[in-house]
Each structure stands twice: as C-alpha cells, then as structure tokens.
C-alpha cells in the first residue's frame, strides 16, 4: 500500500500521510544515482518519490497515478522539489515515455490506505458507501454494476479466480437472490449471513475475498500489471533497476514470473523481500508486502 492515513481533527477529512512500505529496501535496491531520472508508476501520496528525490543530488522523478486524489496529494506533498518532479494522470499500463529512459522504475501495487479509509470510494466494507471501487473515476464500470447486473456464474468465477474464495458459488447465489445492493455494508452483511458460522467468525471477515475480487475486476488490476511489466523493462537504461511491491499472491505470481522470464532483465531478489519487525510494528498493513527487484542487463528489444 502506498500510504497510511489519519483523520484531521480540524477537517475530519482523510489525508495522505507518508508511511511508505519497504522504503529502506526499495531505495537500497534501486541504488539511486546522482542526477538519475526515475519513474514512480504508482505515486500515491508521494512517499517513495520523496525518498528518491532525497537519496542523491539532482535526482528527477516522473510520477504517475490514475487516481486524481493521489496525484493532488502528491503535488502538494512534493511541491518543494519544483521541476525535479513531473506528474501525469494515467494508468501505468497506458503510459508512453516516448524517448525517455529511466535509471529506475518503481510500482507499489494495490490500494492505498487513503483509498481504503476514504469511505466514499467504496473499497472497504468497514464504512457504509456506494459500491464504487474505481481507482480512476473517469471510467464507467463500478462494483455496483458487477454485483447488481452480472450473471451468477460470472460472479462465482471472479470470486474464485480473483478472490480465491472457496465458497464462491454459494456467495454468488446468495447475492443474485438478494440484489439489488446499494452499499458496501449491505453487501458485506449479505455475504456474512450466507456462509457457515465457523466461516463467519474466522480470522478475516467473510466479505474480504469478494471485495478483493470486485476491486481487481473493476480496475483491471492484473491485466494492467501484466501489460506494464511487459513494457516497463524497455523504458530502463542499461543497468537500471525495477522494483515492484505486491500485496497478494495473485500480484506476486505475475511479478515473479514476468521478471524472471524477461529476456533483458536479471532478477536480483531470489526470494521476495518482506518487511522487517520494526516496520511491521509501526505499520501492520505492511505485513503482506513483498518486494522484487530486477536489473536491465541487455538492450535487446523484447519480442
């Protein structure tokens, strides 16, 4: 996750706060070069970009994100760096660097704590909100459209594939029988009421995997990640590094295999780097984070 968030007493509005996951390990792995140019493909509130800009003299960052709230926060948080950082609102799979080549590329995947904690965005069932879940609110597809209009088999399939939900068929059937749903809490309650008691009171809320699946489908997260990872190595200078932080096994599997199978990269992390104890204590949401790093070793174009 790109940030952690807190509530301002004065405004009662969630604000971006810099708690960047695996920051020490990421910055060390990138080996930031003085005067280097870096791409932050998921800038969030700007925590990782700040560390890059502070790591060596005259570094520059191109910062992209598809979430307008994230970009607005990053522009404010990083305003002191002036022209050393440039911003662009775009999904990283659609980014076109043209002739630019970067000394390093980073991507911090998934949903930021700000997005989770801003109830109106609809990412969390902990707060009542419309079933939205769009990272880019310019797009038309929402979680409401999927839940209220997709066929039962389609729902079961996405819950199983993207949420790894073993009760996918049972949950999909219950949703179709009880829809339409207007809010996140209505959906979460319906799921909880239609699973076995031991499942209902397990380690995680029974709606967790369904909400993950919906979010992934709404935002085409895995397809976007696959496209980005195929393109991004070509944007690196020779010797440049790419560092990817993932938060669940579906993402990590794609990162692992795409980096390993690239004809122009050498993987530097045999096993993914996980947060250390002090980070886990300070930011429990970092517990599922995994970092993988690779270096560009050839200018041979990928086929």
XYZ file of C-alpha atoms in Angstrom:
303
model
C 0.000 0.000 0.000
C 1.267 3.373 -0.901
C 0.292 5.310 2.176
C -1.244 5.165 5.573
C -3.864 7.724 6.514
C -5.180 9.525 9.526
C -8.108 11.826 10.215
C -7.501 15.519 10.696
C -9.308 16.837 13.792
C -9.908 20.171 12.133
C -11.334 18.967 8.831
C -12.412 15.410 9.585
C -11.198 14.562 6.089
C -8.794 11.691 5.410
C -5.359 12.966 4.405
C -2.348 11.296 2.870
C 0.384 10.558 5.407
C 3.752 9.185 4.368
C 4.155 5.631 5.604
C 5.822 4.058 2.586
C 6.094 0.289 2.655
C 9.535 -1.370 2.336
C 11.089 2.048 1.711
C 14.591 1.222 3.017
C 14.797 -1.949 0.993
C 13.422 -0.346 -2.159
C 15.764 2.661 -2.086
C 18.771 0.466 -1.314
C 17.867 -1.933 -4.123
C 17.486 0.848 -6.692
C 20.978 2.220 -5.932
C 19.867 5.791 -6.626
C 22.294 7.669 -8.879
C 23.063 11.400 -8.611
C 21.295 13.097 -11.492
C 19.275 9.981 -12.205
C 15.754 10.004 -13.627
C 13.203 7.657 -12.040
C 9.637 6.610 -12.804
C 7.235 6.211 -9.890
C 4.425 4.342 -11.621
C 2.045 4.482 -8.633
C 2.928 7.695 -6.848
C 0.118 7.616 -4.267
C 0.792 10.337 -1.712
C 4.399 10.634 -2.895
C 6.244 8.824 -0.108
C 8.555 6.748 -2.293
C 9.115 9.627 -4.722
C 10.254 11.827 -1.845
C 12.797 9.217 -0.782
C 14.182 9.014 -4.322
C 14.456 12.806 -4.595
C 16.248 12.971 -1.242
C 18.530 9.970 -1.825
C 21.044 11.642 -4.152
C 21.727 15.111 -5.600
C 19.788 16.313 -8.642
C 17.611 13.228 -8.986
C 14.420 13.632 -11.005
C 11.121 11.750 -10.858
C 8.297 11.266 -13.309
C 5.306 10.440 -11.112
C 2.150 8.834 -12.500
C -1.092 7.573 -10.980
C -4.617 7.010 -12.241
C -6.225 8.313 -9.030
C -6.764 12.081 -9.172
C -6.872 12.316 -5.350
C -3.479 10.621 -5.101
C -1.943 12.950 -7.668
C -3.362 16.022 -5.946
C -1.871 14.865 -2.638
C 1.500 14.093 -4.228
C 1.669 17.503 -5.913
C 1.083 19.174 -2.560
C 3.412 16.919 -0.590
C 6.265 17.220 -3.099
C 5.853 20.853 -4.158
C 9.225 21.785 -2.618
C 11.035 19.819 -5.334
C 9.751 22.037 -8.131
C 10.750 20.990 -11.637
C 12.622 17.929 -10.371
C 9.291 16.070 -10.372
C 6.717 15.898 -13.162
C 3.216 14.478 -12.768
C 0.861 12.668 -15.134
C -2.565 11.125 -14.549
C -2.527 7.784 -16.341
C -2.793 4.065 -15.677
C 0.750 2.684 -15.723
C -0.159 0.194 -18.453
C -1.122 3.092 -20.749
C 1.896 5.281 -20.005
C 4.048 6.231 -23.008
C 7.512 7.549 -22.120
C 8.301 8.301 -25.762
C 12.087 8.737 -25.889
C 12.638 8.814 -22.110
C 14.826 6.172 -20.478
C 14.878 5.782 -16.707
C 17.587 4.859 -14.214
C 14.950 3.091 -12.169
C 11.248 2.265 -12.096
C 9.076 1.529 -9.059
C 5.483 0.387 -8.633
C 3.674 -0.046 -5.312
C 0.633 -2.103 -6.217
C -2.852 -2.406 -4.824
C -4.980 0.057 -2.907
C -3.549 2.784 -0.698
C -4.635 3.145 2.896
C -6.082 6.509 1.882
C -8.365 4.785 -0.609
C -9.406 2.162 1.947
C -10.015 4.760 4.642
C -11.959 7.200 2.470
C -15.381 5.603 2.863
C -16.971 7.256 -0.157
C -14.593 5.440 -2.512
C -16.310 2.137 -1.664
C -13.179 -0.003 -1.305
C -13.932 -1.090 2.258
C -16.947 -2.715 3.907
C -15.942 -1.146 7.228
C -17.724 2.071 6.239
C -21.064 2.454 4.502
C -20.675 3.784 0.972
C -21.879 3.291 -2.576
C -20.426 0.245 -4.340
C -17.838 2.124 -6.387
C -14.202 0.870 -6.085
C -12.904 2.815 -9.103
C -9.312 3.977 -8.846
C -9.936 6.170 -11.884
C -13.381 7.702 -11.513
C -13.445 8.657 -15.202
C -14.271 5.043 -16.075
C -17.879 3.802 -16.154
C -17.620 0.282 -14.655
C -18.251 0.170 -10.908
C -18.641 -2.589 -8.337
C -22.369 -1.830 -8.281
C -22.688 -2.673 -11.964
C -20.964 -6.020 -11.436
C -22.844 -7.032 -8.290
C -26.288 -5.986 -9.494
C -26.163 -6.966 -13.169
C -23.630 -9.716 -13.878
C -24.767 -13.331 -14.143
C -24.450 -15.664 -11.160
C -21.796 -17.806 -12.897
C -19.729 -14.746 -13.782
C -19.810 -13.618 -10.158
C -18.823 -17.052 -8.878
C -15.966 -17.211 -11.363
C -14.468 -13.841 -10.418
C -14.846 -14.507 -6.678
C -12.931 -17.772 -7.144
C -10.308 -16.533 -9.592
C -9.514 -13.104 -8.157
C -10.526 -13.559 -4.525
C -9.517 -17.227 -4.174
C -12.868 -17.622 -2.427
C -13.717 -21.305 -1.904
C -17.400 -20.530 -1.221
C -17.697 -18.540 -4.450
C -20.736 -20.382 -5.824
C -22.661 -20.184 -2.581
C -21.931 -16.482 -2.173
C -22.787 -15.664 -5.799
C -26.126 -17.468 -5.478
C -26.987 -15.527 -2.305
C -26.062 -12.216 -3.946
C -28.235 -12.838 -7.014
C -31.186 -13.878 -4.832
C -30.949 -10.721 -2.683
C -29.922 -7.995 -5.096
C -30.022 -5.119 -5.805
C -27.464 -3.817 -3.306
C -26.842 -0.126 -2.813
C -23.984 -0.021 -0.298
C -20.808 -1.766 0.766
C -22.221 -2.666 4.176
C -25.389 -4.196 2.692
C -23.273 -6.450 0.505
C -20.897 -7.430 3.316
C -23.793 -8.279 5.641
C -25.492 -10.417 2.990
C -22.266 -12.366 2.457
C -21.755 -12.871 6.204
C -25.326 -14.112 6.651
C -24.942 -16.763 3.979
C -21.749 -18.550 4.966
C -21.262 -21.210 7.675
C -20.952 -19.964 11.240
C -17.297 -21.021 11.591
C -16.502 -19.149 8.373
C -18.415 -16.075 9.525
C -16.311 -15.740 12.651
C -12.960 -16.761 11.169
C -9.675 -14.871 11.040
C -10.885 -12.496 8.321
C -14.308 -11.090 7.506
C -16.132 -13.401 5.045
C -16.570 -10.486 2.596
C -12.828 -9.779 2.366
C -12.082 -12.007 -0.617
C -15.204 -10.949 -2.512
C -14.284 -7.278 -2.115
C -10.745 -8.006 -3.322
C -12.116 -9.767 -6.397
C -14.512 -6.924 -7.180
C -11.765 -4.321 -6.836
C -9.424 -6.267 -9.127
C -12.094 -6.652 -11.808
C -13.361 -3.057 -11.608
C -9.834 -1.722 -12.076
C -8.495 -4.500 -14.339
C -5.574 -4.674 -11.940
C -3.962 -7.931 -13.034
C -4.306 -7.292 -16.771
C -2.863 -3.799 -16.284
C 0.015 -5.229 -14.254
C 0.834 -7.823 -16.913
C 0.925 -5.151 -19.631
C 3.020 -2.787 -17.521
C 5.595 -5.470 -16.658
C 5.988 -6.418 -20.309
C 6.576 -2.790 -21.331
C 8.490 -1.276 -18.410
C 11.861 -3.064 -18.868
C 12.165 -1.370 -22.251
C 11.924 2.022 -20.533
C 15.043 1.373 -18.428
C 18.588 2.425 -19.197
C 21.139 -0.380 -19.258
C 21.920 -1.158 -15.618
C 18.689 0.440 -14.432
C 16.605 -1.302 -11.760
C 12.899 -2.054 -11.478
C 11.336 -2.637 -8.066
C 7.776 -3.914 -7.622
C 5.910 -4.163 -4.296
C 2.913 -6.507 -4.310
C 0.337 -7.321 -1.646
C -1.260 -10.647 -2.519
C -0.288 -13.889 -4.195
C -2.028 -13.142 -7.495
C 0.055 -9.994 -7.995
C 3.276 -11.524 -6.704
C 2.966 -14.525 -9.010
C 2.708 -12.255 -12.063
C 5.651 -10.130 -10.906
C 7.817 -13.166 -10.150
C 7.273 -14.909 -13.469
C 7.334 -11.829 -15.707
C 10.601 -10.511 -14.282
C 12.193 -13.965 -14.377
C 11.101 -14.643 -17.964
C 12.235 -11.286 -19.354
C 14.995 -11.548 -21.947
C 16.545 -8.246 -20.846
C 16.325 -8.430 -17.036
C 18.312 -10.192 -14.336
C 16.381 -10.816 -11.122
C 18.286 -9.589 -8.053
C 15.914 -10.998 -5.417
C 15.872 -14.807 -5.369
C 13.133 -14.576 -2.766
C 10.850 -11.572 -2.267
C 11.923 -9.081 0.388
C 9.465 -8.808 3.283
C 9.061 -6.037 5.901
C 11.294 -6.177 8.970
C 9.930 -6.398 12.513
C 10.135 -2.675 13.218
C 8.126 -1.840 10.110
C 5.510 -4.448 10.959
C 5.176 -2.927 14.427
C 4.773 0.612 13.055
C 2.564 -0.270 10.084
C 0.650 -3.572 10.468
C -0.825 -3.151 6.982
C 2.643 -3.812 5.542
C 2.538 -7.465 6.679
C 1.588 -8.846 3.263
C 4.014 -6.693 1.242
C 6.632 -8.345 -0.960
C 9.359 -6.586 -2.940
C 11.063 -7.990 -6.035
C 13.885 -6.196 -7.875
C 15.475 -6.792 -11.271
C 18.212 -5.086 -13.311
C 18.295 -4.415 -17.037
C 21.269 -6.290 -18.444
C 20.607 -6.138 -22.180
C 19.365 -3.607 -24.718
C 17.899 -6.389 -26.846
C 14.309 -5.453 -27.644
C 11.666 -7.799 -26.249
C 9.755 -9.723 -28.816
